[in-house]
Short mmCIF file of C-alpha atoms and ligand atoms in Angstrom, two decimals:
data_model
loop_
_atom_site.label_atom_id
_atom_site.label_comp_id
_atom_site.label_asym_id
_atom_site.label_seq_id
_atom_site.Cartn_x
_atom_site.Cartn_y
_atom_site.Cartn_z
CA UNK A 8 0.00 0.00 0.00
CA UNK A 9 1.25 3.45 -0.90
CA UNK A 10 0.88 6.34 1.56
CA UNK A 11 0.52 9.88 0.18
CA UNK A 12 -0.14 13.22 1.83
CA UNK A 13 -0.68 15.55 -1.12
CA UNK A 14 -3.41 16.06 -3.70
CA UNK A 15 -0.96 15.84 -6.59
CA UNK A 16 0.35 12.42 -5.48
CA UNK A 17 -3.23 11.26 -4.99
CA UNK A 18 -4.30 12.49 -8.42
CA UNK A 19 -1.33 10.82 -10.09
CA UNK A 20 -1.86 7.45 -8.38
CA UNK A 21 -5.58 7.46 -9.19
CA UNK A 22 -4.91 8.48 -12.81
CA UNK A 23 -2.43 5.61 -13.19
CA UNK A 24 -4.92 3.10 -11.80
CA UNK A 25 -7.65 4.42 -14.05
CA UNK A 26 -5.35 4.28 -17.10
CA UNK A 27 -4.79 0.61 -16.24
CA UNK A 28 -8.56 0.10 -16.49
CA UNK A 29 -9.17 -0.21 -12.76
CA UNK A 30 -12.31 0.91 -10.96
CA UNK A 31 -11.64 3.26 -8.05
CA UNK A 32 -13.22 2.42 -4.70
CA UNK A 33 -13.08 4.97 -1.89
CA UNK A 34 -13.38 4.66 1.89
CA UNK A 35 -13.29 8.01 3.72
CA UNK A 36 -12.45 7.86 7.45
CA UNK A 37 -11.20 9.99 10.30
CA UNK A 38 -8.68 7.32 11.33
CA UNK A 39 -8.31 5.57 14.69
CA UNK A 40 -9.23 2.58 12.58
CA UNK A 41 -11.00 -0.48 13.94
CA UNK A 42 -12.47 -3.62 12.42
CA UNK A 43 -15.55 -1.66 11.28
CA UNK A 44 -13.42 0.59 9.07
CA UNK A 45 -11.42 -2.38 7.78
CA UNK A 46 -14.66 -4.13 6.75
CA UNK A 47 -15.45 -1.11 4.57
CA UNK A 48 -12.10 -1.54 2.81
CA UNK A 49 -12.85 -5.19 2.03
CA UNK A 50 -16.32 -4.29 0.73
CA UNK A 51 -14.74 -1.67 -1.55
CA UNK A 52 -12.10 -4.17 -2.73
CA UNK A 53 -14.77 -6.70 -3.67
CA UNK A 54 -16.09 -4.22 -6.26
CA UNK A 55 -13.12 -2.11 -7.26
CA UNK A 56 -9.60 -3.01 -8.34
CA UNK A 57 -8.01 0.07 -6.76
CA UNK A 58 -9.03 1.08 -3.23
CA UNK A 59 -8.25 4.50 -1.78
CA UNK A 60 -8.66 5.04 1.97
CA UNK A 61 -8.53 8.57 3.33
CA UNK A 62 -7.71 9.55 6.90
CA UNK A 63 -8.61 13.12 7.70
CA UNK A 64 -10.05 14.56 10.89
CA UNK A 65 -12.19 17.27 9.35
CA UNK A 66 -12.29 20.42 11.49
CA UNK A 67 -15.44 21.69 9.71
CA UNK A 68 -17.65 18.96 11.16
CA UNK A 69 -16.77 19.58 14.81
CA UNK A 70 -18.39 22.34 16.85
CA UNK A 71 -16.24 24.46 19.18
CA UNK A 72 -17.38 22.45 22.23
CA UNK A 73 -16.69 19.05 20.62
CA UNK A 74 -13.69 16.70 20.67
CA UNK A 75 -11.76 17.86 17.56
CA UNK A 76 -8.60 18.56 19.58
CA UNK A 77 -8.64 15.28 21.42
CA UNK A 78 -10.05 13.07 18.64
CA UNK A 79 -7.64 10.07 18.48
CA UNK A 80 -4.92 10.44 15.83
CA UNK A 81 -3.05 7.15 15.33
CA UNK A 82 -1.65 7.31 11.80
CA UNK A 83 1.18 4.80 12.35
CA UNK A 84 -1.12 2.15 13.80
CA UNK A 85 -3.74 2.91 11.11
CA UNK A 86 -1.14 2.49 8.34
CA UNK A 87 -0.02 -0.82 9.85
CA UNK A 88 -3.64 -2.05 10.08
CA UNK A 89 -4.35 -1.07 6.46
CA UNK A 90 -1.25 -2.99 5.28
CA UNK A 91 -3.18 -6.18 6.13
CA UNK A 92 -6.15 -5.16 3.97
CA UNK A 93 -6.76 -4.82 0.24
CA UNK A 94 -6.23 -1.02 0.39
CA UNK A 95 -3.94 0.22 -2.41
CA UNK A 96 -3.52 3.84 -1.40
CA UNK A 97 -3.76 5.72 1.86
CA UNK A 98 -4.37 9.44 1.42
CA UNK A 99 -3.61 11.24 4.69
CA UNK A 100 -3.62 14.97 3.98
CA UNK A 101 -3.57 17.94 6.33
CA UNK A 102 -6.32 20.57 6.30
CA UNK A 103 -4.40 23.00 4.06
CA UNK A 104 -4.08 20.28 1.44
CA UNK A 105 -7.75 19.33 1.55
CA UNK A 106 -9.06 22.88 1.44
CA UNK A 107 -6.51 24.44 -0.94
CA UNK A 108 -8.20 25.81 -4.06
CA UNK A 109 -6.77 25.97 -7.58
CA UNK A 110 -5.58 29.54 -6.92
CA UNK A 111 -3.59 28.39 -3.87
CA UNK A 112 -5.96 29.95 -1.32
CA UNK A 113 -7.16 27.87 1.64
CA UNK A 114 -10.95 28.03 1.65
CA UNK A 115 -12.76 26.36 4.54
CA UNK A 116 -16.16 27.83 3.80
CA UNK A 117 -19.16 25.49 3.79
CA UNK A 118 -20.03 24.47 0.24
CA UNK A 119 -22.78 21.95 0.92
CA UNK A 120 -25.81 22.16 3.17
CA UNK A 121 -27.86 19.23 4.39
CA UNK A 122 -31.50 19.49 3.39
CA UNK A 123 -34.50 18.76 5.59
CA UNK A 124 -33.27 15.24 6.42
CA UNK A 125 -30.32 16.85 8.18
CA UNK A 126 -32.43 18.99 10.55
CA UNK A 127 -33.34 16.35 13.13
CA UNK A 128 -31.49 13.85 15.34
CA UNK A 129 -27.71 14.34 14.88
CA UNK A 130 -28.41 17.55 12.97
CA UNK A 131 -30.41 19.03 15.86
CA UNK A 132 -27.86 18.02 18.51
CA UNK A 133 -24.78 18.93 16.47
CA UNK A 134 -25.71 22.10 14.52
CA UNK A 135 -23.51 22.47 11.44
CA UNK A 136 -22.07 18.97 11.72
CA UNK A 137 -23.68 17.64 8.55
CA UNK A 138 -22.84 20.75 6.51
CA UNK A 139 -19.18 20.27 7.50
CA UNK A 140 -19.37 16.54 6.78
CA UNK A 141 -20.97 17.03 3.34
CA UNK A 142 -18.47 19.76 2.48
CA UNK A 143 -15.50 17.49 3.13
CA UNK A 144 -17.10 14.43 1.52
CA UNK A 145 -17.79 16.44 -1.65
CA UNK A 146 -14.24 17.81 -1.59
CA UNK A 147 -12.84 14.27 -1.19
CA UNK A 148 -15.08 12.98 -4.00
CA UNK A 149 -13.71 15.78 -6.22
CA UNK A 150 -10.11 14.88 -5.32
CA UNK A 151 -10.38 11.07 -5.49
CA UNK A 152 -12.97 10.88 -8.31
CA UNK A 153 -14.09 7.38 -7.25
CA UNK A 154 -16.47 5.04 -9.07
CA UNK A 155 -17.85 3.84 -5.75
CA UNK A 156 -17.60 4.88 -2.12
CA UNK A 157 -18.38 2.84 0.98
CA UNK A 158 -20.01 4.30 4.10
CA UNK A 159 -20.99 2.55 7.31
CA UNK A 160 -24.64 1.97 8.17
CA UNK A 161 -23.62 2.86 11.73
CA UNK A 162 -23.84 6.56 10.84
CA UNK A 163 -27.30 6.15 9.34
CA UNK A 164 -28.18 9.82 8.92
CA UNK A 165 -24.76 10.54 7.41
CA UNK A 166 -25.27 7.68 4.94
CA UNK A 167 -28.72 9.02 4.03
CA UNK A 168 -27.35 12.53 3.40
CA UNK A 169 -24.35 11.26 1.43
CA UNK A 170 -26.74 9.32 -0.80
CA UNK A 171 -28.68 12.57 -1.37
CA UNK A 172 -25.43 14.41 -2.15
CA UNK A 173 -24.37 11.73 -4.64
CA UNK A 174 -27.80 11.67 -6.30
CA UNK A 175 -27.69 15.46 -6.73
CA UNK A 176 -24.05 16.12 -7.58
CA UNK A 177 -22.22 12.86 -8.41
CA UNK A 178 -24.54 10.91 -10.74
CA UNK A 179 -21.97 8.27 -11.76
CA UNK A 180 -20.88 7.51 -8.22
CA UNK A 181 -22.24 4.42 -6.47
CA UNK A 182 -22.69 4.70 -2.69
CA UNK A 183 -22.45 1.38 -0.89
CA UNK A 184 -23.69 0.83 2.68
CA UNK A 185 -21.60 -1.42 4.94
CA UNK A 186 -23.28 -3.32 7.80
CA UNK A 187 -22.48 -2.30 11.38
CA UNK A 188 -19.57 -4.23 12.89
CA UNK A 189 -20.05 -4.98 16.60
CA UNK A 190 -18.14 -6.32 19.57
CA UNK A 191 -19.25 -9.73 20.79
CA UNK A 192 -21.24 -7.93 23.48
CA UNK A 193 -23.21 -6.12 20.78
CA UNK A 194 -21.51 -2.74 21.24
CA UNK A 195 -21.06 -1.10 17.82
CA UNK A 196 -17.37 -0.47 17.12
CA UNK A 197 -16.46 3.21 17.21
CA UNK A 198 -13.23 5.19 17.37
CA UNK A 199 -14.73 6.89 20.42
CA UNK A 200 -15.14 3.58 22.32
CA UNK A 201 -11.54 4.00 23.45
CA UNK A 202 -12.73 6.85 25.69
CA UNK A 203 -14.94 4.40 27.67
CA UNK A 204 -13.83 2.97 31.01
CA UNK A 205 -14.35 -0.77 31.58
CA UNK A 206 -17.45 0.00 33.62
CA UNK A 207 -18.84 2.39 30.99
CA UNK A 208 -18.36 -0.29 28.30
CA UNK A 209 -20.75 -2.54 30.19
CA UNK A 210 -23.22 0.33 30.57
CA UNK A 211 -22.86 1.08 26.84
CA UNK A 212 -24.05 -2.43 25.99
CA UNK A 213 -27.57 -1.28 26.84
CA UNK A 214 -27.74 0.48 23.46
CA UNK A 215 -27.49 -2.74 21.50
CA UNK A 216 -29.66 -4.54 24.07
CA UNK A 217 -32.36 -1.94 23.46
CA UNK A 218 -32.13 -2.46 19.69
CA UNK A 219 -32.51 -6.21 20.14
CA UNK A 220 -35.48 -5.74 22.47
CA UNK A 221 -37.14 -3.64 19.77
CA UNK A 222 -36.53 -6.28 17.09
CA UNK A 223 -38.17 -8.88 19.33
CA UNK A 224 -41.29 -6.67 19.55
CA UNK A 225 -41.35 -5.76 15.85
CA UNK A 226 -44.25 -8.10 15.08
CA UNK A 227 -46.37 -5.99 17.43
CA UNK A 228 -45.76 -2.82 15.46
CA UNK A 229 -43.69 0.36 15.67
CA UNK A 230 -45.12 1.68 18.96
CA UNK A 231 -44.40 -1.58 20.80
CA UNK A 232 -40.92 -1.85 19.32
CA UNK A 233 -40.09 1.70 20.36
CA UNK A 234 -41.50 1.12 23.86
CA UNK A 235 -39.39 -2.04 24.26
CA UNK A 236 -36.24 -0.10 23.39
CA UNK A 237 -37.18 2.74 25.73
CA UNK A 238 -37.79 0.28 28.58
CA UNK A 239 -34.47 -1.47 28.00
CA UNK A 240 -32.58 1.85 28.05
CA UNK A 241 -34.38 2.90 31.24
CA UNK A 242 -32.83 -0.13 33.00
CA UNK A 243 -29.41 1.54 32.83
CA UNK A 244 -29.48 4.88 34.68
CA UNK A 245 -25.95 5.76 33.48
CA UNK A 246 -27.27 6.18 29.92
CA UNK A 247 -28.17 9.79 29.08
CA UNK A 248 -30.33 9.54 26.01
CA UNK A 249 -30.05 12.23 23.32
CA UNK A 250 -32.75 10.65 21.20
CA UNK A 251 -34.49 7.39 20.45
CA UNK A 252 -36.49 7.41 17.23
CA UNK A 253 -37.97 5.16 14.61
CA UNK A 254 -37.65 6.63 11.12
CA UNK A 255 -38.69 5.57 7.65
CA UNK A 256 -35.50 4.33 5.97
CA UNK A 257 -36.44 5.95 2.67
CA UNK A 258 -37.24 9.45 4.02
CA UNK A 259 -35.61 9.66 7.48
CA UNK A 260 -38.96 10.96 8.81
CA UNK A 261 -40.44 9.49 12.03
CA UNK A 262 -42.83 6.65 11.18
CA UNK A 263 -46.56 6.69 12.01
CA UNK A 264 -47.98 3.98 14.31
CA UNK A 265 -49.43 2.01 11.39
CA UNK A 266 -46.16 2.10 9.41
CA UNK A 267 -45.40 -0.78 7.07
CA UNK A 268 -41.97 -1.07 5.47
CA UNK A 269 -38.30 -0.66 6.34
CA UNK A 270 -37.55 1.52 9.36
CA UNK A 271 -34.41 2.46 11.24
CA UNK A 272 -34.42 2.56 15.02
CA UNK A 273 -31.92 5.27 15.98
CA UNK A 274 -30.25 5.67 19.37
CA UNK A 275 -27.84 8.39 20.43
CA UNK A 276 -26.74 8.54 24.04
CA UNK A 277 -23.96 9.65 26.34
CA UNK A 278 -22.17 7.34 28.72
CA UNK A 279 -19.87 9.35 30.95
CA UNK A 280 -18.28 11.86 28.57
CA UNK A 281 -18.58 9.66 25.51
CA UNK A 282 -21.26 10.05 22.88
CA UNK A 283 -22.43 6.82 21.26
CA UNK A 284 -24.57 6.16 18.19
CA UNK A 285 -26.25 2.97 17.14
CA UNK A 286 -29.16 1.88 14.98
CA UNK A 287 -30.95 -1.15 13.67
CA UNK A 288 -33.02 -1.73 10.57
CA UNK A 289 -36.45 -3.16 11.41
CA UNK A 290 -39.01 -4.30 8.85
CA UNK A 291 -42.67 -3.83 9.80
CA UNK A 292 -45.33 -5.73 7.86
P1 AMP B 15 -15.32 7.67 11.01
O1 AMP B 15 -13.86 7.47 10.90
O2 AMP B 15 -15.86 7.44 12.38
O3 AMP B 15 -15.80 8.95 10.39
O4 AMP B 15 -15.99 6.51 10.15
C1 AMP B 15 -15.58 6.27 8.82
C2 AMP B 15 -16.55 5.31 8.19
O5 AMP B 15 -16.57 4.09 8.93
C3 AMP B 15 -17.99 5.85 8.21
O6 AMP B 15 -18.59 5.51 6.95
C4 AMP B 15 -18.61 5.09 9.34
O7 AMP B 15 -20.01 4.92 9.20
C5 AMP B 15 -17.90 3.76 9.24
N1 AMP B 15 -17.98 3.02 10.51
C6 AMP B 15 -17.64 3.48 11.73
N2 AMP B 15 -17.88 2.53 12.67
C7 AMP B 15 -18.40 1.46 12.02
C8 AMP B 15 -18.87 0.17 12.43
N3 AMP B 15 -18.87 -0.22 13.70
N4 AMP B 15 -19.33 -0.67 11.47
C9 AMP B 15 -19.36 -0.29 10.16
N5 AMP B 15 -18.93 0.91 9.73
C10 AMP B 15 -18.46 1.77 10.64
#
């Protein structure tokens, strides 16, 4: 695997791969890689002959009170982990490189705004987060020019908004969703899990327990499923819930009580100082 830090090296490597007739698969990340990220690389490699992974902690998607400064940065370990995958190129730029325009100016203004589907849930709790995320994703798409890009289902609202972005602005680009990778306990893997103490890890398991409780009640309809998840979360007083919601997978709008179709049960909660996200697809018929 080649490691590059500049846009010109990236462009050259991608152009060479394309000239050799290879499809370009892209996996954008913020690093601190775990098995969830590595699964995205393998999914990309199953469909593309040349896989680019990016590692960039994007300042535009963090609010002033968030963990941008202390977000884990582990480039050496990440590079070593990627060496064991099918990744062909690691692009690890700094912010000047990502946001440098053709005229040499660094421009960190927001170029993409999330529509209505970005207003609720993560969008309501983290104002500006999705605009910053979409701005960097579009910038990375422009730099990498991939044929396909893989995003984790774990960040369900992000995946939804990236699909909207691609449909509007990148018609030839295929967006692939990767299933959530979990610990044996059920805890969804996350770079932020490393902030959890051993005790908090056990408390954090109640998120996935709640999702499973909801699945078990799915035959009784959306209201029962939601109530089962709420009850399960209430068993663990250390969980501070940001939101629990059942949304239509195709619109990201909350479902009515008589909903039939594919829904996503979303949970966002804090355990200690760590914010955790999880979700589960549930089909109601
Ligand atoms: P991040 O580095 O946290 O921005 O995540 C980079 C990509 O990895 C995003 O598309 C995430 O949705 C995805 N991802 C993160 N955690 C997981 C997980 N546990 N399972 C599958 N994908 C994940």
